[in-house]
PDB file of C-alpha atoms in Angstrom:
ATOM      1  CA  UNK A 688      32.759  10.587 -21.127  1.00  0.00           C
ATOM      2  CA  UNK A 689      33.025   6.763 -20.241  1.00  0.00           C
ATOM      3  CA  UNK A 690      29.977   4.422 -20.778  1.00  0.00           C
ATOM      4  CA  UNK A 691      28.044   2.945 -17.795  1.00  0.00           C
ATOM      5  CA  UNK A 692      28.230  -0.780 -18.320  1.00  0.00           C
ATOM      6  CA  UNK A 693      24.899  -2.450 -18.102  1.00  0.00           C
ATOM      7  CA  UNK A 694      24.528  -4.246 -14.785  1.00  0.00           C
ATOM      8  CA  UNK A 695      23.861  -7.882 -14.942  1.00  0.00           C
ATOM      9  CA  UNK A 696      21.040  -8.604 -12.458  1.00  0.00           C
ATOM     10  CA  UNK A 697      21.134 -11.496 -10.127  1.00  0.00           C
ATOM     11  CA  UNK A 698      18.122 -14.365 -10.723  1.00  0.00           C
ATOM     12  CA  UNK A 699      16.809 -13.289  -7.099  1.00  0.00           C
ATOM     13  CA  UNK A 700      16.982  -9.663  -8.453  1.00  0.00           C
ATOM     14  CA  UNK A 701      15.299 -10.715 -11.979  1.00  0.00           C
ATOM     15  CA  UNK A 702      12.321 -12.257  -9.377  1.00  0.00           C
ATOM     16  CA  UNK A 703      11.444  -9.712  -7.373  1.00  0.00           C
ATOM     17  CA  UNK A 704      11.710  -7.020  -9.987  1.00  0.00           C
ATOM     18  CA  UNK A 705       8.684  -9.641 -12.230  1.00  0.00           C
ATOM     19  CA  UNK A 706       6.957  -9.788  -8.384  1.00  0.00           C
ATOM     20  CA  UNK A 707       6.994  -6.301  -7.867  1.00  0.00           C
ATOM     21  CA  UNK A 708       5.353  -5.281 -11.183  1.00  0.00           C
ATOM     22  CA  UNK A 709       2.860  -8.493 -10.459  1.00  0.00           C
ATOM     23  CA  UNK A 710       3.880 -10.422 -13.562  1.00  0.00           C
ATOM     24  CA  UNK A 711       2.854  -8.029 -15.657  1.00  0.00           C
ATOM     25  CA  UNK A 712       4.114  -4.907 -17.875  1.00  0.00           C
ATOM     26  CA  UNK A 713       3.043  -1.944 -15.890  1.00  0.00           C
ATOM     27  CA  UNK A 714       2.883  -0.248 -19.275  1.00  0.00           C
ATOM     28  CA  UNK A 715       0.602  -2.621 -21.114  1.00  0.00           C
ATOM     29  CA  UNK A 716      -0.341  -5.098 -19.078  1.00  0.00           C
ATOM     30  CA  UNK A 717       1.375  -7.979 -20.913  1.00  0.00           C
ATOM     31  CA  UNK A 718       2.502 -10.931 -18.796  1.00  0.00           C
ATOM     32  CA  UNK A 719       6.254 -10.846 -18.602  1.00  0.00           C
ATOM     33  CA  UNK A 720       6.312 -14.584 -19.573  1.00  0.00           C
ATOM     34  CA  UNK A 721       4.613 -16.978 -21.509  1.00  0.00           C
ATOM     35  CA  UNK A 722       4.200 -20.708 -21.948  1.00  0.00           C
ATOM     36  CA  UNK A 723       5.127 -23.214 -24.475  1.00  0.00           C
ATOM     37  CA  UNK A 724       4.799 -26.827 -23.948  1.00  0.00           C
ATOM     38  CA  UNK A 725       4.574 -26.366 -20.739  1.00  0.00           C
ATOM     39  CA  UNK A 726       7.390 -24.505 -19.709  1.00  0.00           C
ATOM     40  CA  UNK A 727       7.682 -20.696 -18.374  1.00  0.00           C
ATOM     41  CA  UNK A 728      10.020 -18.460 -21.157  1.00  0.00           C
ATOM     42  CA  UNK A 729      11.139 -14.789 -20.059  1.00  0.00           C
ATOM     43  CA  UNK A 730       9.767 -12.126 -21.668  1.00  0.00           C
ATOM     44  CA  UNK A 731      10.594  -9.275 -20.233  1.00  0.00           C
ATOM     45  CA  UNK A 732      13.623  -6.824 -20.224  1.00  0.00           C
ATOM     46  CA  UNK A 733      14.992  -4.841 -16.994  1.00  0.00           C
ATOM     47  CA  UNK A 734      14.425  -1.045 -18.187  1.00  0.00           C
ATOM     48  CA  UNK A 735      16.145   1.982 -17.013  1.00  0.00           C
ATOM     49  CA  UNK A 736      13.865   4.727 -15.746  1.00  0.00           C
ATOM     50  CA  UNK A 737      16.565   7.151 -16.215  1.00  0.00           C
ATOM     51  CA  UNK A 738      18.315   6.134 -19.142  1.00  0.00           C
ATOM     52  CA  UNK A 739      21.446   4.198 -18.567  1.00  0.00           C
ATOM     53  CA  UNK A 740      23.509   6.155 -20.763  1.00  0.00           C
ATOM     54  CA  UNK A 741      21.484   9.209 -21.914  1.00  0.00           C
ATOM     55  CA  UNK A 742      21.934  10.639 -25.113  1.00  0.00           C
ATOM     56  CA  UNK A 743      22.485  14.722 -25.338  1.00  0.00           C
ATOM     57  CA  UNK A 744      18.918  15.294 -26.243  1.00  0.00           C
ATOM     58  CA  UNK A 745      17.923  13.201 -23.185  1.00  0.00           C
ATOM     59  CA  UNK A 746      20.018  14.726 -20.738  1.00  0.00           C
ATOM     60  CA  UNK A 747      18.453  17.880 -21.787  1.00  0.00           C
ATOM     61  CA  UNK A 748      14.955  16.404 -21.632  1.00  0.00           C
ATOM     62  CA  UNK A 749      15.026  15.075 -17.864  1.00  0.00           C
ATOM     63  CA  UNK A 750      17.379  17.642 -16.553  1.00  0.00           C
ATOM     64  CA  UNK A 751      14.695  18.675 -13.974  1.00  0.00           C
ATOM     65  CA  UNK A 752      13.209  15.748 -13.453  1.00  0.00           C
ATOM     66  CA  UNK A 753      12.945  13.411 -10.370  1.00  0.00           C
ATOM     67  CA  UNK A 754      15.627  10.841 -10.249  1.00  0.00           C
ATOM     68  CA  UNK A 755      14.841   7.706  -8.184  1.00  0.00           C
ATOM     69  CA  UNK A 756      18.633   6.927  -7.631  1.00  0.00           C
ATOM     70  CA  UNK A 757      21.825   8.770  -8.254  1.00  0.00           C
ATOM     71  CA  UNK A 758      23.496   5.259  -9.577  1.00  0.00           C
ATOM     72  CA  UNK A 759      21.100   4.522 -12.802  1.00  0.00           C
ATOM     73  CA  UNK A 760      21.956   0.681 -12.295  1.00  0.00           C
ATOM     74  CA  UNK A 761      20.305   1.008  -8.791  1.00  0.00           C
ATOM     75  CA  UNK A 762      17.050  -1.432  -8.385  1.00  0.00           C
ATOM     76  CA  UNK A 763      14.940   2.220  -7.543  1.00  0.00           C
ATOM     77  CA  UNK A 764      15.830   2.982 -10.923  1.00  0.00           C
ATOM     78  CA  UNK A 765      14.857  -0.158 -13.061  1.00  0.00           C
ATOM     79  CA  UNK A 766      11.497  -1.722 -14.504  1.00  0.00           C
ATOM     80  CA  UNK A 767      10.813  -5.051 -15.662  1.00  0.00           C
ATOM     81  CA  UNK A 768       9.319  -4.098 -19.061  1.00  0.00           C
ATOM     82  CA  UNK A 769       7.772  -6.367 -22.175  1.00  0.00           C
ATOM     83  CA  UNK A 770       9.936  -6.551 -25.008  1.00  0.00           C
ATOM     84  CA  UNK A 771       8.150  -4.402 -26.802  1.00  0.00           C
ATOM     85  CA  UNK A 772       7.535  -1.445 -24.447  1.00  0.00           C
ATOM     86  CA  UNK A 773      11.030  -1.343 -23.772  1.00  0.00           C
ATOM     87  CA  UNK A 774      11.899  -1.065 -27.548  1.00  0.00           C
ATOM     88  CA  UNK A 775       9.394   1.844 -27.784  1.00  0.00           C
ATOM     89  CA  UNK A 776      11.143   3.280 -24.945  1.00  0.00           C
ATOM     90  CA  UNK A 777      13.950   3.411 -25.917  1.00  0.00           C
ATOM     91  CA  UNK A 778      13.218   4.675 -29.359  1.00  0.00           C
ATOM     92  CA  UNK A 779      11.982   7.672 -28.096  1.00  0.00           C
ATOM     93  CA  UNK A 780      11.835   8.854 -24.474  1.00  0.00           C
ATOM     94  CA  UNK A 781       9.170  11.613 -24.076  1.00  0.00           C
ATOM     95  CA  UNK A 782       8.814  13.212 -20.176  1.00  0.00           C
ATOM     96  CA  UNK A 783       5.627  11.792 -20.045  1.00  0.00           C
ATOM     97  CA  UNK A 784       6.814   8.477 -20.542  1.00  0.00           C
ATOM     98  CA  UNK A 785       9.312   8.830 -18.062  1.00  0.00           C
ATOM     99  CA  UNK A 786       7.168  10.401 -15.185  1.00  0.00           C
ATOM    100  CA  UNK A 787       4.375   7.601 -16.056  1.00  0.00           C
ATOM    101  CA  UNK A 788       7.528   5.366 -14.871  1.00  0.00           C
ATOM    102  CA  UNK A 789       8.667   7.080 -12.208  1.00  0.00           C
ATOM    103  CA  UNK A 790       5.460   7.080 -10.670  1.00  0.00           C
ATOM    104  CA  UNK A 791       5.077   3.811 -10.804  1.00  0.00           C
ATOM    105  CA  UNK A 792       7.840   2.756  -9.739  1.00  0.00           C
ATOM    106  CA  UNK A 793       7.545   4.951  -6.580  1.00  0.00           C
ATOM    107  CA  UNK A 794       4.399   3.151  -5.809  1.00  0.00           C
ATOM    108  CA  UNK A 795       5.651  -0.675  -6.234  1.00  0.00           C
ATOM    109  CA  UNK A 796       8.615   0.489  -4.189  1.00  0.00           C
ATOM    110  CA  UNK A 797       5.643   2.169  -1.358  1.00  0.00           C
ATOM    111  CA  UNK A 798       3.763  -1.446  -1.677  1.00  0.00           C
ATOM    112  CA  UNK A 799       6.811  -3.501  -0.881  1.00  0.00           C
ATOM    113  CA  UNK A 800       8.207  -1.487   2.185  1.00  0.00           C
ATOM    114  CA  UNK A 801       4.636  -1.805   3.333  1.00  0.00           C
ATOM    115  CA  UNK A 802       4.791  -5.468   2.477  1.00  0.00           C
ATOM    116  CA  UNK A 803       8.085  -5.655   4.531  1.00  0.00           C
ATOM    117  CA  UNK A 804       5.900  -3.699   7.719  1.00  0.00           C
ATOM    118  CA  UNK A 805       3.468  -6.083   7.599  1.00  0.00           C
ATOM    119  CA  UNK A 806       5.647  -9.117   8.480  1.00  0.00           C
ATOM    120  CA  UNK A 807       7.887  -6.519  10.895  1.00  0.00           C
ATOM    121  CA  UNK A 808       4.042  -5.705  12.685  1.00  0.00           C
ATOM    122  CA  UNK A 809       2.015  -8.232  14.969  1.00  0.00           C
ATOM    123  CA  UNK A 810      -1.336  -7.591  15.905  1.00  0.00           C
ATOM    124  CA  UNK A 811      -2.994  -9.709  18.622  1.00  0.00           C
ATOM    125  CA  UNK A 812      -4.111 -12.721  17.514  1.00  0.00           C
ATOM    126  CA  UNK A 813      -7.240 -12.742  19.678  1.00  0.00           C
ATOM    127  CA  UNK A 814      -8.487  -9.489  17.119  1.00  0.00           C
ATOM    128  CA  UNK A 815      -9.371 -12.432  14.550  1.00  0.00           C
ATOM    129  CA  UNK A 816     -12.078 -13.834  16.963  1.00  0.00           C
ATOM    130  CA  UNK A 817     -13.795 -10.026  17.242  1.00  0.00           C
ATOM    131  CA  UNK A 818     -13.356  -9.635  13.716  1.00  0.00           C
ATOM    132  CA  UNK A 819     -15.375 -12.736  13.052  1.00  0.00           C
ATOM    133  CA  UNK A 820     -18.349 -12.203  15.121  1.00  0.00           C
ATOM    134  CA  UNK A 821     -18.860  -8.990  12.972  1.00  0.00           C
ATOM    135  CA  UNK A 822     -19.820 -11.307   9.635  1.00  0.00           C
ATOM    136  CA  UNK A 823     -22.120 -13.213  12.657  1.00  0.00           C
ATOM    137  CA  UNK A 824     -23.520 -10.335  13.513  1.00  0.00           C
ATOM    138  CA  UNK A 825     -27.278  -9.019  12.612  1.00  0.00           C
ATOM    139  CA  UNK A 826     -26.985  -5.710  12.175  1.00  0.00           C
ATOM    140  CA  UNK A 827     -30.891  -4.545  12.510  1.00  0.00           C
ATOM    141  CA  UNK A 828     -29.999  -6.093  16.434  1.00  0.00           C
ATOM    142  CA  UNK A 829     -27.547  -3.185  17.092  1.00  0.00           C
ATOM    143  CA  UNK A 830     -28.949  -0.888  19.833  1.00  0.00           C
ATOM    144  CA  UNK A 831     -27.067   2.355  17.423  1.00  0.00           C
ATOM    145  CA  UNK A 832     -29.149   4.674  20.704  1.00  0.00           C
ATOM    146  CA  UNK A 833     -26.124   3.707  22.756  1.00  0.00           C
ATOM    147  CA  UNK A 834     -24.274   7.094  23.703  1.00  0.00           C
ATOM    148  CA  UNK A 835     -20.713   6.728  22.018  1.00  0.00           C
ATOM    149  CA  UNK A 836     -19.486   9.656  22.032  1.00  0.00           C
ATOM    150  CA  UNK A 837     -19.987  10.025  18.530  1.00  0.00           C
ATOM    151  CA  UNK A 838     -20.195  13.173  16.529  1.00  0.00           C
ATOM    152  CA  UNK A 839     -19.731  13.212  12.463  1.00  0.00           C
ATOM    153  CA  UNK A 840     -17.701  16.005  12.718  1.00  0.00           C
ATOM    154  CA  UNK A 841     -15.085  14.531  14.832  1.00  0.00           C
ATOM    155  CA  UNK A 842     -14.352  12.589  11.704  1.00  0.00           C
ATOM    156  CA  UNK A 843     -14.565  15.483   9.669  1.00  0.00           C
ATOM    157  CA  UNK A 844     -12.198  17.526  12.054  1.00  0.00           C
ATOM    158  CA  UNK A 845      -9.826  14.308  11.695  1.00  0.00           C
ATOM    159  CA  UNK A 846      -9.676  14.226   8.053  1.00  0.00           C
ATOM    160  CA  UNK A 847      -8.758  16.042   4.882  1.00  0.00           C
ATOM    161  CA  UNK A 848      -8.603  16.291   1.248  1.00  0.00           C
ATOM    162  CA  UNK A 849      -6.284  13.578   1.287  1.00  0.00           C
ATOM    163  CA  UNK A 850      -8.614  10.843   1.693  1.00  0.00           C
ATOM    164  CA  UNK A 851     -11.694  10.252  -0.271  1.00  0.00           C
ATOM    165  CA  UNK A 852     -15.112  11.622   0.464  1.00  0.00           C
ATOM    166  CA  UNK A 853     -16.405   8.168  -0.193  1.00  0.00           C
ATOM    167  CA  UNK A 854     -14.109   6.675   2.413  1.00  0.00           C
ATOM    168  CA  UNK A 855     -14.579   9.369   5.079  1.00  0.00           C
ATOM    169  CA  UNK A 856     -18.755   8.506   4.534  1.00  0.00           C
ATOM    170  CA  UNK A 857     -17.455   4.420   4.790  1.00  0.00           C
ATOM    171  CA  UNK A 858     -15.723   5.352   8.297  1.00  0.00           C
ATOM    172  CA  UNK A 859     -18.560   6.842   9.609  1.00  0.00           C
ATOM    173  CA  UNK A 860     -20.889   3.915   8.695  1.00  0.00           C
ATOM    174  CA  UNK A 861     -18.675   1.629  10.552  1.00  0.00           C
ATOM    175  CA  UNK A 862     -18.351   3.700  13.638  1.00  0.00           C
ATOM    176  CA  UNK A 863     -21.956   4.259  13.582  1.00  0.00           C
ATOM    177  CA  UNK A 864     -22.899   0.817  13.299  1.00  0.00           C
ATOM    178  CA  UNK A 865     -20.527  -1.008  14.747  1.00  0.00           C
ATOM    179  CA  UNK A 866     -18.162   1.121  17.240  1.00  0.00           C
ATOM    180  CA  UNK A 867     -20.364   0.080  20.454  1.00  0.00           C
ATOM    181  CA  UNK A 868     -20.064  -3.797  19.642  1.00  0.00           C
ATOM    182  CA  UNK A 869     -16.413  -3.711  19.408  1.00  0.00           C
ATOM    183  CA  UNK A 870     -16.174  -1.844  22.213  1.00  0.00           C
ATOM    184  CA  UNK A 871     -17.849  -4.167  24.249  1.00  0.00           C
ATOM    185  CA  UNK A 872     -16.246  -7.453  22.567  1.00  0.00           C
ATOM    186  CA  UNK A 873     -12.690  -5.805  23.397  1.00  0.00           C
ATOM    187  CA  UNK A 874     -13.893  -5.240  26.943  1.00  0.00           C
ATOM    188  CA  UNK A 875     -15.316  -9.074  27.168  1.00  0.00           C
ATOM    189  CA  UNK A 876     -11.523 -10.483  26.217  1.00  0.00           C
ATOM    190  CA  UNK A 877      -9.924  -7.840  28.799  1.00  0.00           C
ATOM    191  CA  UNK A 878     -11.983 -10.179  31.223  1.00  0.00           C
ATOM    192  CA  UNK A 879     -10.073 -13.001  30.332  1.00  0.00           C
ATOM    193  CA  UNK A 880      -6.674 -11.303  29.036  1.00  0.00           C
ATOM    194  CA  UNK A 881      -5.869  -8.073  31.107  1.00  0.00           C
ATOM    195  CA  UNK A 882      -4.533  -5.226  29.596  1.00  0.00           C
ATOM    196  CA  UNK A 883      -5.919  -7.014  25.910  1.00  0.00           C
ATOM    197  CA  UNK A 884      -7.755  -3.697  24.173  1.00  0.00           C
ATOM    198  CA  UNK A 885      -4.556  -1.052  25.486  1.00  0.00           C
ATOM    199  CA  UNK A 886      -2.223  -3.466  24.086  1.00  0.00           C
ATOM    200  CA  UNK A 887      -4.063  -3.892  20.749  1.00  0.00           C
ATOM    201  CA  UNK A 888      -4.329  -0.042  20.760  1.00  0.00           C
ATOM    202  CA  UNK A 889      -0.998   0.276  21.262  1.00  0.00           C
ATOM    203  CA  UNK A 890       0.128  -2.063  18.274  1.00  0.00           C
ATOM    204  CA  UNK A 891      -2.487   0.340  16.205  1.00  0.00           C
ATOM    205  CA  UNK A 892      -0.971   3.450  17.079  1.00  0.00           C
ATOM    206  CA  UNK A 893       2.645   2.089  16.437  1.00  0.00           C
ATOM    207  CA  UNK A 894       1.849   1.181  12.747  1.00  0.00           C
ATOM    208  CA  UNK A 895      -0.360   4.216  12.176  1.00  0.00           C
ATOM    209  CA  UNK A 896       2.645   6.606  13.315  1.00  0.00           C
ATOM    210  CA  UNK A 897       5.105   4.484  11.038  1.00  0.00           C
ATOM    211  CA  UNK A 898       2.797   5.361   8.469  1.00  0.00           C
ATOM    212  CA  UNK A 899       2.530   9.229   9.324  1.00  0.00           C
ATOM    213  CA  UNK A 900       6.146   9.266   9.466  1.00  0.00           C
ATOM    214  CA  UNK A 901       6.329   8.736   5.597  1.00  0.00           C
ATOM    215  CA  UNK A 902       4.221  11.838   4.873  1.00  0.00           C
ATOM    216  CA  UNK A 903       1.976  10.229   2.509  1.00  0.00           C
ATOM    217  CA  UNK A 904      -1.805  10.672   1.970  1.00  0.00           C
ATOM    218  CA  UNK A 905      -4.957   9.853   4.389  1.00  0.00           C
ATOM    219  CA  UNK A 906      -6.316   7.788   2.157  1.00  0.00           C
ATOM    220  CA  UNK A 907      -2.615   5.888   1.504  1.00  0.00           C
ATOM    221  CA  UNK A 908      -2.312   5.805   5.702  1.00  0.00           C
ATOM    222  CA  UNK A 909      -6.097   4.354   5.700  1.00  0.00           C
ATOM    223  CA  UNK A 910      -5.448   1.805   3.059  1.00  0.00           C
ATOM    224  CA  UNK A 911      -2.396   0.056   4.315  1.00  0.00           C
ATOM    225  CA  UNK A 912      -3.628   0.071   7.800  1.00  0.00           C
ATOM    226  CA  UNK A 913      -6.424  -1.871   6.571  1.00  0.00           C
ATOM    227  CA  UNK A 914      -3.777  -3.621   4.480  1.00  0.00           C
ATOM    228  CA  UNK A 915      -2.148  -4.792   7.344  1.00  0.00           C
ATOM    229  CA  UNK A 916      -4.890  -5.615   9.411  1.00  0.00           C
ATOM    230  CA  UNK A 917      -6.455  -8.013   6.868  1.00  0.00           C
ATOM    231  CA  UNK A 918      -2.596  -9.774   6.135  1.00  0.00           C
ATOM    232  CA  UNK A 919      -2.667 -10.591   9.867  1.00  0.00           C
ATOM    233  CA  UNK A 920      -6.445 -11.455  10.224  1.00  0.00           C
ATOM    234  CA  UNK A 921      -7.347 -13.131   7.384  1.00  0.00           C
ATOM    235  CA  UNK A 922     -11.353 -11.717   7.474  1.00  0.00           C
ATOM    236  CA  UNK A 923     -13.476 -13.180   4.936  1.00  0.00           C
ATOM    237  CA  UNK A 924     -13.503  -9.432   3.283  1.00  0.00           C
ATOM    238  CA  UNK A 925     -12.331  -6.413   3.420  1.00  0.00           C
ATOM    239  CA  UNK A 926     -15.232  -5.247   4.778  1.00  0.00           C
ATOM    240  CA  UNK A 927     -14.083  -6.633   8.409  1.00  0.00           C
ATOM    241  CA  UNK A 928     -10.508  -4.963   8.238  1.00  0.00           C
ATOM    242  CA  UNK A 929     -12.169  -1.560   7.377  1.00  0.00           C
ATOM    243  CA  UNK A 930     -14.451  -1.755  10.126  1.00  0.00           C
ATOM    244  CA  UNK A 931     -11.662  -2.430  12.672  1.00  0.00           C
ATOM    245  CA  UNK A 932      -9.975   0.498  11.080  1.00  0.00           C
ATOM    246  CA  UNK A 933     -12.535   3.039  11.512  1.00  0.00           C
ATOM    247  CA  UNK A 934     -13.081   1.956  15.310  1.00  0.00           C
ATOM    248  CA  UNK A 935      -9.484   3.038  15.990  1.00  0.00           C
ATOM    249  CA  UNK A 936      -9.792   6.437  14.103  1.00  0.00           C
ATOM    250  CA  UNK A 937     -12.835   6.847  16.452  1.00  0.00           C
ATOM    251  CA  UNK A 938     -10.782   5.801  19.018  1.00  0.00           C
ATOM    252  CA  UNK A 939      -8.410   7.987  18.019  1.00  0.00           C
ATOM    253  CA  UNK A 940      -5.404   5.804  17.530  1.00  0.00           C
ATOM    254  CA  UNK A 941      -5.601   6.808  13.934  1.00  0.00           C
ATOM    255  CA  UNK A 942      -5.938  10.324  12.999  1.00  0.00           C
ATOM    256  CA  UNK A 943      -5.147  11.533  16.589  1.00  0.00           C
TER     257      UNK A 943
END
């Protein structure tokens, strides 16, 4: 059986493999480069996930195992490594090792098609002005008596083991203490800019269903929503993408 030859990687390829793993080996947390009188040196190595050319015992070993890509030179199927997890790698491959890796991989690959949705996704640049006002905001001045709507187990019925208990209790903090004043700030701007809250709504429920279409987890779909929303918002935490988020799950653009 012929060899596969080792793919030489373009410099583009060599960067976004280092950006994808953050600069760092997954594996031990090593930076893949270091600095010596002030210059940047490489070192890292581009590792097969699925061995490039597996030995007997290793085709053996993974022979039920996930494959990320049919062609073993394919980027789905590469790591950037430190030297020396590589070496140990290839030394000796145990399953464990190479599940570790494909499960990583699968979720740097999940963080840059989401990274690639959030440029492909626009969100209404008046949102940032709402978002804002909820860092002004006192919250022991919130009239929380104001009818809603709002039952705790309409976020129960809308969730499921997928997504934290923590983060369901987080969602119903926000509706509960914030739902009616976005509700009212998104009705102020329709004054102004008709048709403002649907539209917003509408760009909510786009990128929730792109998220639902990949079939991954509640509390995967919650986190890049809120993701998202902070990339194009730019709060001054978290805190104010989260809140946005859990008024459209109450609204039901999320979670239907």
């Amino acid at each position: 059986m012929s060899k596969n030859k080792r793919k030489d990687y373009t410099p583009a390829q060599n960067v976004a493999l280092t950006c994808q793993v953050g600069g760092v080996c997954p594996l031990c947390t090593e930076p893949l480069f270091h600095i010596k009188k002030g210059k940047s040196y490489k070192a890292y190595e581009i590792a097969h996930i699925y061995p490039l050319n597996p030995s007997p015992e290793e085709i053996e070993l993974l022979k039920d195992e996930e494959k990320l890509s049919d062609d073993v030179n394919d980027e789905k199927n590469v790591i950037t490594l430190c030297e020396t997890c590589h070496g140990k790698l290839d030394k000796h491959r145990t399953v464990e090792e190479y599940r570790l890796l494909v499960q990583l991989k699968k979720r740097f690959l999940e963080r840059s098609y989401q990274e690639l949705l959030w440029k492909q996704f626009g969100i209404e640049s008046e949102l940032v002005s709402i978002i804002e006002s909820l860092y002004e905001l006192d919250i022991t001045e919130i009239d929380n008596g104001v009818d809603i709507g709002y039952d705790p187990k309409t976020i129960n019925d809308k969730t499921n083991q997928s997504i934290s208990r923590p983060t369901v209790r987080k969602i119903r903090n926000n509706v509960t203490d914030y739902y009616s004043f976005i509700k009212s700030q998104l009705a102020n701007l329709d004054k102004s800019n008709a048709e403002f809250s649907n539209l917003v709504s509408l760009q909510i429920k786009t990128f929730y269903t792109k998220q639902k279409q990949q079939q991954i987890s509640q509390q995967a779909v919650f986190d890049n929503i809120v993701k998202w929303i902070q990339m194009k918002t730019k709060p001054q935490s978290k805190d104010g993408a989260e809140i946005i988020t859990s008024f459209f799950i109450q609204n039901c653009e999320v979670f239907e």
